[in-house]
Short mmCIF file of C-alpha atoms and ligand atoms in Angstrom, two decimals:
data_model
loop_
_atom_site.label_atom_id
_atom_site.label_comp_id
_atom_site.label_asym_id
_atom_site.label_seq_id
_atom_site.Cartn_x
_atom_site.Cartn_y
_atom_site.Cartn_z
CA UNK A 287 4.13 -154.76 342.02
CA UNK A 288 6.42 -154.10 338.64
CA UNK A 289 9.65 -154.09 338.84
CA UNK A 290 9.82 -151.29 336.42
CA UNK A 291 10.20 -147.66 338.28
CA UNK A 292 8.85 -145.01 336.69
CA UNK A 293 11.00 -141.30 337.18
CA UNK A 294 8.95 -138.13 336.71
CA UNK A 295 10.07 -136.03 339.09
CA UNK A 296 7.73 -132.64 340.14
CA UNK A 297 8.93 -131.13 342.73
CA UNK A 298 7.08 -129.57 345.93
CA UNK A 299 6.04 -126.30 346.35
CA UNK A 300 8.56 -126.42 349.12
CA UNK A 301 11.18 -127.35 346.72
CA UNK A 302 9.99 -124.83 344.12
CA UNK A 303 10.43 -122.14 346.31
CA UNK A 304 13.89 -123.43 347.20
CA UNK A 305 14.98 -123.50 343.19
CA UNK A 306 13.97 -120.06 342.95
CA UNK A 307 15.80 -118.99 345.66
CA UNK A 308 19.03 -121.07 344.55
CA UNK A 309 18.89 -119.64 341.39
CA UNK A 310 18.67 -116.13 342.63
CA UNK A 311 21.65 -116.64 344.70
CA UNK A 312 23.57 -118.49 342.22
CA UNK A 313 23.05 -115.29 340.06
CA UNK A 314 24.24 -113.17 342.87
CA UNK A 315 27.31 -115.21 343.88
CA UNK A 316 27.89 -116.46 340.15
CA UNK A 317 27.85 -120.03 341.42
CA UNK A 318 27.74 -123.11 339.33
CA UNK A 319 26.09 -126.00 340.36
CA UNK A 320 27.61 -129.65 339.85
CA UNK A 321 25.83 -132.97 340.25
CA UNK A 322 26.59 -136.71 340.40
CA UNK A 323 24.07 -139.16 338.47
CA UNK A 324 23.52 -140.35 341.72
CA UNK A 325 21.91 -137.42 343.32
CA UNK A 326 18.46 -137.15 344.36
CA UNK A 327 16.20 -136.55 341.07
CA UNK A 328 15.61 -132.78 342.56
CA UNK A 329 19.18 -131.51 342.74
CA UNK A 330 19.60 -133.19 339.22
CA UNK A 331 17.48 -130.93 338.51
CA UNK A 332 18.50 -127.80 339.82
CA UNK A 333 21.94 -128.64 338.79
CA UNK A 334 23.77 -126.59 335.63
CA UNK A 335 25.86 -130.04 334.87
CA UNK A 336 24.93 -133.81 335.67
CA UNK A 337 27.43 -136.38 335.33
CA UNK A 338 29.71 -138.73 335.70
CA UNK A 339 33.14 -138.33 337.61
CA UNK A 340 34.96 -137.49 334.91
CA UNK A 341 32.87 -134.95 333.34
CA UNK A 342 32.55 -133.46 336.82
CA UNK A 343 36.23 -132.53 336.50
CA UNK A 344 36.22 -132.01 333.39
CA UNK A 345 33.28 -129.05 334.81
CA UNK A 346 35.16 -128.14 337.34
CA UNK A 347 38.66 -127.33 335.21
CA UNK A 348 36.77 -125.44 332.59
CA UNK A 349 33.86 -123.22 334.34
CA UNK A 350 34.08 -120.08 335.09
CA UNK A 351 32.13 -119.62 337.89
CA UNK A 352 33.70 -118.29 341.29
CA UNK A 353 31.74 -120.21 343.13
CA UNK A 354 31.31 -124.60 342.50
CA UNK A 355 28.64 -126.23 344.50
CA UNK A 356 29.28 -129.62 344.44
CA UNK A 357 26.38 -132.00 344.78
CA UNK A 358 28.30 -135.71 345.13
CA UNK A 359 30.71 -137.00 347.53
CA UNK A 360 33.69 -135.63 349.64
CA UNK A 361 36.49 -136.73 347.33
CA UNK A 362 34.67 -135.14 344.31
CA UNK A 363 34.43 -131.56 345.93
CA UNK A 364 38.20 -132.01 346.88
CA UNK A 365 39.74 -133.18 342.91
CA UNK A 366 37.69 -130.03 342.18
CA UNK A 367 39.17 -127.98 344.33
CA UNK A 368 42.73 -129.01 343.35
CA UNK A 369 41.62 -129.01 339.75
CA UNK A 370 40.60 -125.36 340.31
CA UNK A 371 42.22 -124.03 343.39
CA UNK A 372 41.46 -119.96 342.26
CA UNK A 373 37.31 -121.25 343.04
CA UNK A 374 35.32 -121.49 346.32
CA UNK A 375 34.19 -125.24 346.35
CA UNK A 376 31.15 -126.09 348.71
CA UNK A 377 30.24 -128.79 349.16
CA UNK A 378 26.37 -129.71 351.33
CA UNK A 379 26.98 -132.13 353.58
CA UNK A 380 31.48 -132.52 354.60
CA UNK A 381 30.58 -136.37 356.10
CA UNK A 382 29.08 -137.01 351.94
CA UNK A 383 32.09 -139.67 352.19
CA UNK A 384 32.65 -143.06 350.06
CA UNK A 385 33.65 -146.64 351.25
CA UNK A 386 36.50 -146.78 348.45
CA UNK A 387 38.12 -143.85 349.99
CA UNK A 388 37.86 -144.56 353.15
CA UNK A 389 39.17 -148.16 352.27
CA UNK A 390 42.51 -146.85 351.70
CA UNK A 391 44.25 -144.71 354.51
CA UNK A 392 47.40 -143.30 353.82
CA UNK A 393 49.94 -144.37 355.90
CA UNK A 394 49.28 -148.29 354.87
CA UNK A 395 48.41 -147.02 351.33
CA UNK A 396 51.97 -145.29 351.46
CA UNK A 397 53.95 -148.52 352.96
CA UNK A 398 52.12 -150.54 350.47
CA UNK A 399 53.82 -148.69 347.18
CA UNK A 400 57.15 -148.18 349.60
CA UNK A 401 57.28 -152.09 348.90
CA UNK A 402 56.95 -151.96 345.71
CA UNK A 403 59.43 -149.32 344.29
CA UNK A 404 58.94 -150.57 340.82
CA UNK A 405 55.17 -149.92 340.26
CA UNK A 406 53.67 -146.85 338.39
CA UNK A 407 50.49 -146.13 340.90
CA UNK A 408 47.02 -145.78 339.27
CA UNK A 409 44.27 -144.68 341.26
CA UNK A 410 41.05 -144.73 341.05
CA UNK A 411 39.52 -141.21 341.65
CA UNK A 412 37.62 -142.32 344.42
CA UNK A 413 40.15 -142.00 347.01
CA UNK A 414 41.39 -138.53 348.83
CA UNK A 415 43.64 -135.97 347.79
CA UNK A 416 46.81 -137.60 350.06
CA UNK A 417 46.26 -140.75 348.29
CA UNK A 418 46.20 -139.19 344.84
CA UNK A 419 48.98 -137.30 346.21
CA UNK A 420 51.26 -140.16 346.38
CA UNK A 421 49.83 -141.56 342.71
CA UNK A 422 51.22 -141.34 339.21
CA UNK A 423 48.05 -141.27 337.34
CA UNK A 424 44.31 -141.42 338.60
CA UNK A 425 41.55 -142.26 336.17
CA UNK A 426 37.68 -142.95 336.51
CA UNK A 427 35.36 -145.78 335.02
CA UNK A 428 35.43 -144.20 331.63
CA UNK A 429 38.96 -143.37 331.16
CA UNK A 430 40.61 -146.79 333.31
CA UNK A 431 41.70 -148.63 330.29
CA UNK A 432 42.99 -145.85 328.43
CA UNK A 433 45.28 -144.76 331.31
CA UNK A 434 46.50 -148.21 331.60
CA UNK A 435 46.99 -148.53 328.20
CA UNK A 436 49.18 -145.57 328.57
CA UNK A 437 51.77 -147.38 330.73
CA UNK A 438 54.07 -149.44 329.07
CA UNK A 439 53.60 -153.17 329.08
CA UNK A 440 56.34 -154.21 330.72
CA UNK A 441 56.03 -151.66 333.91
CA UNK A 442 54.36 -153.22 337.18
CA UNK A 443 51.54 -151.14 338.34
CA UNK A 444 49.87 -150.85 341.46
CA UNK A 445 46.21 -150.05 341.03
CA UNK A 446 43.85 -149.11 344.26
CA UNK A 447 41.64 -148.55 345.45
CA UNK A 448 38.68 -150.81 343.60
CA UNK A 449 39.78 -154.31 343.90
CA UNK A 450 36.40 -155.24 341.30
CA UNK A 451 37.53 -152.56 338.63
CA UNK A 452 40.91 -153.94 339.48
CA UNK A 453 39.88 -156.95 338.70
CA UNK A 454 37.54 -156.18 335.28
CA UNK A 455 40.54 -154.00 334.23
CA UNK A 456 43.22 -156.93 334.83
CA UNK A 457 41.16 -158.78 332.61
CA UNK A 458 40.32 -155.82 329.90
CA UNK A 459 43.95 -155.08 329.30
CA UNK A 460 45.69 -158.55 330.28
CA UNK A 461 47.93 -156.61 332.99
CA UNK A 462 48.46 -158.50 335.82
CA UNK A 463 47.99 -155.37 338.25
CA UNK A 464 48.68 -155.36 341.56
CA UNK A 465 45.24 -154.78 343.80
CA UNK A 466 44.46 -152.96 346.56
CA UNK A 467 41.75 -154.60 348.55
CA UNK A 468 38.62 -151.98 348.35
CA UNK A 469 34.82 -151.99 347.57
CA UNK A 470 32.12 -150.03 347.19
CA UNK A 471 29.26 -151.17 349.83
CA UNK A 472 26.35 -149.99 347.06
CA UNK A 473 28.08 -152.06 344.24
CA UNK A 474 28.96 -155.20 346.45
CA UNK A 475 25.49 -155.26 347.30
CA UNK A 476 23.58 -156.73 344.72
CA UNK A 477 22.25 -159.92 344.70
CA UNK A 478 23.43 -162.09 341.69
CA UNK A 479 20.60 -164.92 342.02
CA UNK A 480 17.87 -162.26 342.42
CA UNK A 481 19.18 -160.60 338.76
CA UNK A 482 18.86 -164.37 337.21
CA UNK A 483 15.35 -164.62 338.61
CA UNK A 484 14.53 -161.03 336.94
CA UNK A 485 16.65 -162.03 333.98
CA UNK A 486 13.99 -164.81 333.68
CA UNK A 487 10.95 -162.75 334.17
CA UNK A 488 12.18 -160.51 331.69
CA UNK A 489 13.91 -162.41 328.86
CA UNK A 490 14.03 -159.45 326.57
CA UNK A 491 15.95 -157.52 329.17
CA UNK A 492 19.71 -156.72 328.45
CA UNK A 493 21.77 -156.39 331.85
CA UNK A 494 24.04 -153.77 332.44
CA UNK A 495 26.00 -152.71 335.25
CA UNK A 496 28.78 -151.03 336.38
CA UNK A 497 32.39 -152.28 336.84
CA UNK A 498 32.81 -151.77 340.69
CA UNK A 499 30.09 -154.89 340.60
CA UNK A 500 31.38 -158.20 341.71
CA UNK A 501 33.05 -160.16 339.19
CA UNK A 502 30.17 -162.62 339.08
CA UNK A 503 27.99 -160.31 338.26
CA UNK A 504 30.22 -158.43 335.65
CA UNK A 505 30.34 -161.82 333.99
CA UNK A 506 26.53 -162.03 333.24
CA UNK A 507 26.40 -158.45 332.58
CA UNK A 508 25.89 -157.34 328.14
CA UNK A 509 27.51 -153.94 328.92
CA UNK A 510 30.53 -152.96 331.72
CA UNK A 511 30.97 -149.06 331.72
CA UNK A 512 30.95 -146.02 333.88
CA UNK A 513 27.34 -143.91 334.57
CA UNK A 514 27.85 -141.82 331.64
CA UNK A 515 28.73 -145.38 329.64
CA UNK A 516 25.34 -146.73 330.79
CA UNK A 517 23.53 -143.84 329.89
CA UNK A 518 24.76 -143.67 326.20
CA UNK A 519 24.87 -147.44 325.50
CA UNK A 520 20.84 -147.42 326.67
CA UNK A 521 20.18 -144.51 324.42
CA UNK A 522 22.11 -145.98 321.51
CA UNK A 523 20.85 -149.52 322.02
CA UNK A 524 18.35 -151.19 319.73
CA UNK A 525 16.92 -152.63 322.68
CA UNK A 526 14.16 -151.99 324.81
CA UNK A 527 14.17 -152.92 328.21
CA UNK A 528 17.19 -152.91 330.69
CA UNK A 529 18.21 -154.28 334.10
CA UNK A 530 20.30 -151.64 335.70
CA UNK A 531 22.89 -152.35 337.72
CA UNK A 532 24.07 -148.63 339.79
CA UNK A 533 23.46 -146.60 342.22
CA UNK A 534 19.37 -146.06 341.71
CA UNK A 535 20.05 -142.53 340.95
CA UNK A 536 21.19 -142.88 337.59
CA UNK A 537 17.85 -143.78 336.52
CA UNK A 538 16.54 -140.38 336.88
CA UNK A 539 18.65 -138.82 333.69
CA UNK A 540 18.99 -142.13 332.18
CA UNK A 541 14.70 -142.24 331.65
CA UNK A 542 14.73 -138.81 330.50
CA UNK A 543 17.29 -139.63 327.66
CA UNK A 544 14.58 -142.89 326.47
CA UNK A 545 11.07 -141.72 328.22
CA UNK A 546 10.08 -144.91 325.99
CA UNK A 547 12.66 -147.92 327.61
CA UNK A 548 11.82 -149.65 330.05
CA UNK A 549 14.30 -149.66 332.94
CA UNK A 550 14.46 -151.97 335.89
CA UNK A 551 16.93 -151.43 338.66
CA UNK A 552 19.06 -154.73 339.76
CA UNK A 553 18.05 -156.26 342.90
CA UNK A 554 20.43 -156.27 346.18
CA UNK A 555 20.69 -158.71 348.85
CA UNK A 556 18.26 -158.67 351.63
CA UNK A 557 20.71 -157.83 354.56
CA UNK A 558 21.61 -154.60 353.01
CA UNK A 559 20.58 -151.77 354.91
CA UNK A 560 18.30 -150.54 352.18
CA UNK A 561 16.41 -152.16 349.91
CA UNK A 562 17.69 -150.38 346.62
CA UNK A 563 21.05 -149.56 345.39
CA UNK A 564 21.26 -145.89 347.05
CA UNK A 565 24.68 -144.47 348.38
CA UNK A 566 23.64 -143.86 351.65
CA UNK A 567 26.74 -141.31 351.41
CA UNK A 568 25.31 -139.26 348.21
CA UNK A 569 22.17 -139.24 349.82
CA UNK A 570 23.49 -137.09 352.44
CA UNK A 571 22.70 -134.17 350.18
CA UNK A 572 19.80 -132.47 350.19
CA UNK A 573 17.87 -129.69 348.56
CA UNK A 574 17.94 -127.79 351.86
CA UNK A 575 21.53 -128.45 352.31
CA UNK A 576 22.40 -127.12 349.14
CA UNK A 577 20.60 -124.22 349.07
CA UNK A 578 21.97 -123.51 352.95
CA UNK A 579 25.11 -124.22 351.97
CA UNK A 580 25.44 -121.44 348.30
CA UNK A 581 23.48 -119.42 351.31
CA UNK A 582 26.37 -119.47 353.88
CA UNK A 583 29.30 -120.60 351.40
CA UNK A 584 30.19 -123.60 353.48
CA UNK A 585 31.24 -125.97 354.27
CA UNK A 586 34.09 -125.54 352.16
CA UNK A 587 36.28 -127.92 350.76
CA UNK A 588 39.79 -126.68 351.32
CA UNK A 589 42.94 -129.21 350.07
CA UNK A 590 46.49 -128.17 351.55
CA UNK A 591 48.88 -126.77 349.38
CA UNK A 592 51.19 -129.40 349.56
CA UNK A 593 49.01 -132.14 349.30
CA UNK A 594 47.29 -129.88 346.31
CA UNK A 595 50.65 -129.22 344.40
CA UNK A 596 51.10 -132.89 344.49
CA UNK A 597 47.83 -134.57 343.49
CA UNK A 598 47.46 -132.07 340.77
CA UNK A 599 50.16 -134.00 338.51
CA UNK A 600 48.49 -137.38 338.41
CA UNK A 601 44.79 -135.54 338.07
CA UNK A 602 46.66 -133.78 335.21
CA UNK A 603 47.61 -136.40 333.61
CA UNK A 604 44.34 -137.95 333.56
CA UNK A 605 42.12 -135.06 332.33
CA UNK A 606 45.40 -135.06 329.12
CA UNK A 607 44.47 -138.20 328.05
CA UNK A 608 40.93 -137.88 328.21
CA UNK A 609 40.46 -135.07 325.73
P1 LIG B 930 31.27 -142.79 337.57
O1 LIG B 930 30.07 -141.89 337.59
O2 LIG B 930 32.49 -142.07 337.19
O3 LIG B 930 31.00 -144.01 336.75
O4 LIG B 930 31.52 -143.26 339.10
C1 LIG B 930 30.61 -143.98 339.81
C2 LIG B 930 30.74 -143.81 341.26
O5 LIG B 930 30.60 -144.74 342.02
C3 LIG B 930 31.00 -142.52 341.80
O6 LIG B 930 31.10 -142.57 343.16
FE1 LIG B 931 31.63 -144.41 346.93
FE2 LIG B 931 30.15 -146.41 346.02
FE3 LIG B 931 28.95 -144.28 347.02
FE4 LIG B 931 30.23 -144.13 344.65
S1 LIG B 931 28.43 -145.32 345.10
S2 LIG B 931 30.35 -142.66 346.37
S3 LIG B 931 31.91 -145.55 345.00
S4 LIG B 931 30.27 -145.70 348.16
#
């Protein structure tokens, strides 16, 4: 079998009747539709903007839409919603959830910082709106080092909840930040000896891979960077062949943007529960759901007010030094 996957997607005539009837309703409810590079290939497809989590917000601030489907996870639909609280923001499945935001619940994430009076708070936007609520500035995988790089050098920071982008980011910007101990299960889970056995079978292979990776396999790695990152440093690249190192739904829009590369998605462990790289949590979403949920306008992501006024500041902060 190669290791190469090829992504062409066609959809069904199931599907196909599904896309027209999304985009008849997203015409009738003027609805704009929002996807993570992780999706499945088909809402990629149906989706008026793919990308990473930073242009998602970036989306979501700007549109105009009154309606924002949001194909990703929970804590996406919710910066969206407190990014643009005027909007409806759906969202198709509510449990689409994510092990770094679960990894941090509030009240310990709150006596954590109460220790440590001292420390600006960065947080990584995967986390919920209380914990973002309690942050001074939250940035993504594309915008990490320039937030940090915004605090002076001398101020402690607390950064949570990625202890692996923690880590790559200590080491980026020589900070000495202080950690919070989360993961992500689909970036933990990939198997270091199995990418040096690919590696081997594919010498002309460059390896890239994403910075919530273990540091041991950030250190083998030619490129670090967000989805968006990986995407542009494949198309610019004079290279020809890549190991890939994400969630396996990147590869969808990354092999449209070089039809010609070859890409090869990294290998995980054995024991994982699936045999690729998916988010089992992204993969929640479906076509179905989608269109059921523009159909019936829920669920619905809804922040509180408080919580909203709150995490607003640090989001705001972010998207400023992004543009
Ligand atoms: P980015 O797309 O911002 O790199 O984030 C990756 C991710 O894991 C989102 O859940
Ligand atoms: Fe969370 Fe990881 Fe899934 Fe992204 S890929 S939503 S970080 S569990």
């Amino acid at each position: 079998m190669s290791d190469q996957i090829n992504i062409e997607y066609k959809e069904t005539e199931k599907e196909a009747e599904l896309f027209d009837k999304i985009i008849q309703l997203k015409k009738e409810k003027n609805a704009i539709i929002l996807a993570h590079f992780y999706q499945e290939p088909v809402i990629q497809k149906i989706a008026d903007f793919v990308g990473d989590s930073l242009g998602l917000s970036q989306q979501a601030e700007k549109t105009e839409a009154d309606v924002i489907v949001f194909a990703g996870v929970h804590f996406m639909g919710e910066t969206a919603k407190i990014i643009n609280p005027a909007k409806k923001v759906i969202i198709p499945d509510l449990d689409a959830s994510c092990s770094l935001a679960e990894s941090c619940p509030t009240d310990t994430f709150k006596k954590f910082i109460d220790q440590h009076p001292d420390h600006i708070v960065i947080t990584y936007i995967n986390c919920s709106a209380e914990i973002k609520a309690l942050s001074d500035i939250v940035c993504t995988s594309s915008n990490a080092e320039k937030v940090i790089e915004s605090v002076p050098k001398d101020k402690p920071i607390i950064f949570a909840p990625d202890k692996n982008l923690g880590n790559y980011l200590n080491e980026k910007t020589g900070r000495n930040m202080l950690l919070w101990d989360g993961v992500c299960i689909v970036h933990e889970a990939f198997a270091v000896d199995k990418i040096i056995q690919l590696y081997n079978d594919h010498p002309e292979a460059k390896f890239i891979a994403h910075p919530e990776s273990n540091p041991e396999i950030l250190k083998i790695a030619s490129y670090i960077g967000s989805t968006s990152g990986m995407i542009n440093h494949v198309k610019e690249s004079p290279f020809e062949q890549f190991i890939v190192a994400t969630e396996a739904g990147i590869l969808y829009q990354m092999q449209k943007e070089v039809p010609n590369k070859t890409l090869i998605p990294a290998p995980v462990e054995e024991d994982n529960t699936c045999a690729c790289s998916e988010c089992a949590f992204m993969k929640m979403n479906t076509l179905e759901k989608l269109y059921l949920c523009l159909k019936n306008e829920s669920p619905e992501i809804n922040v509180p007010l408080k919580i909203r006024e709150e995490a607003i500041i640090p989001i705001k902060r972010m998207l400023a030094l992004s543009n």
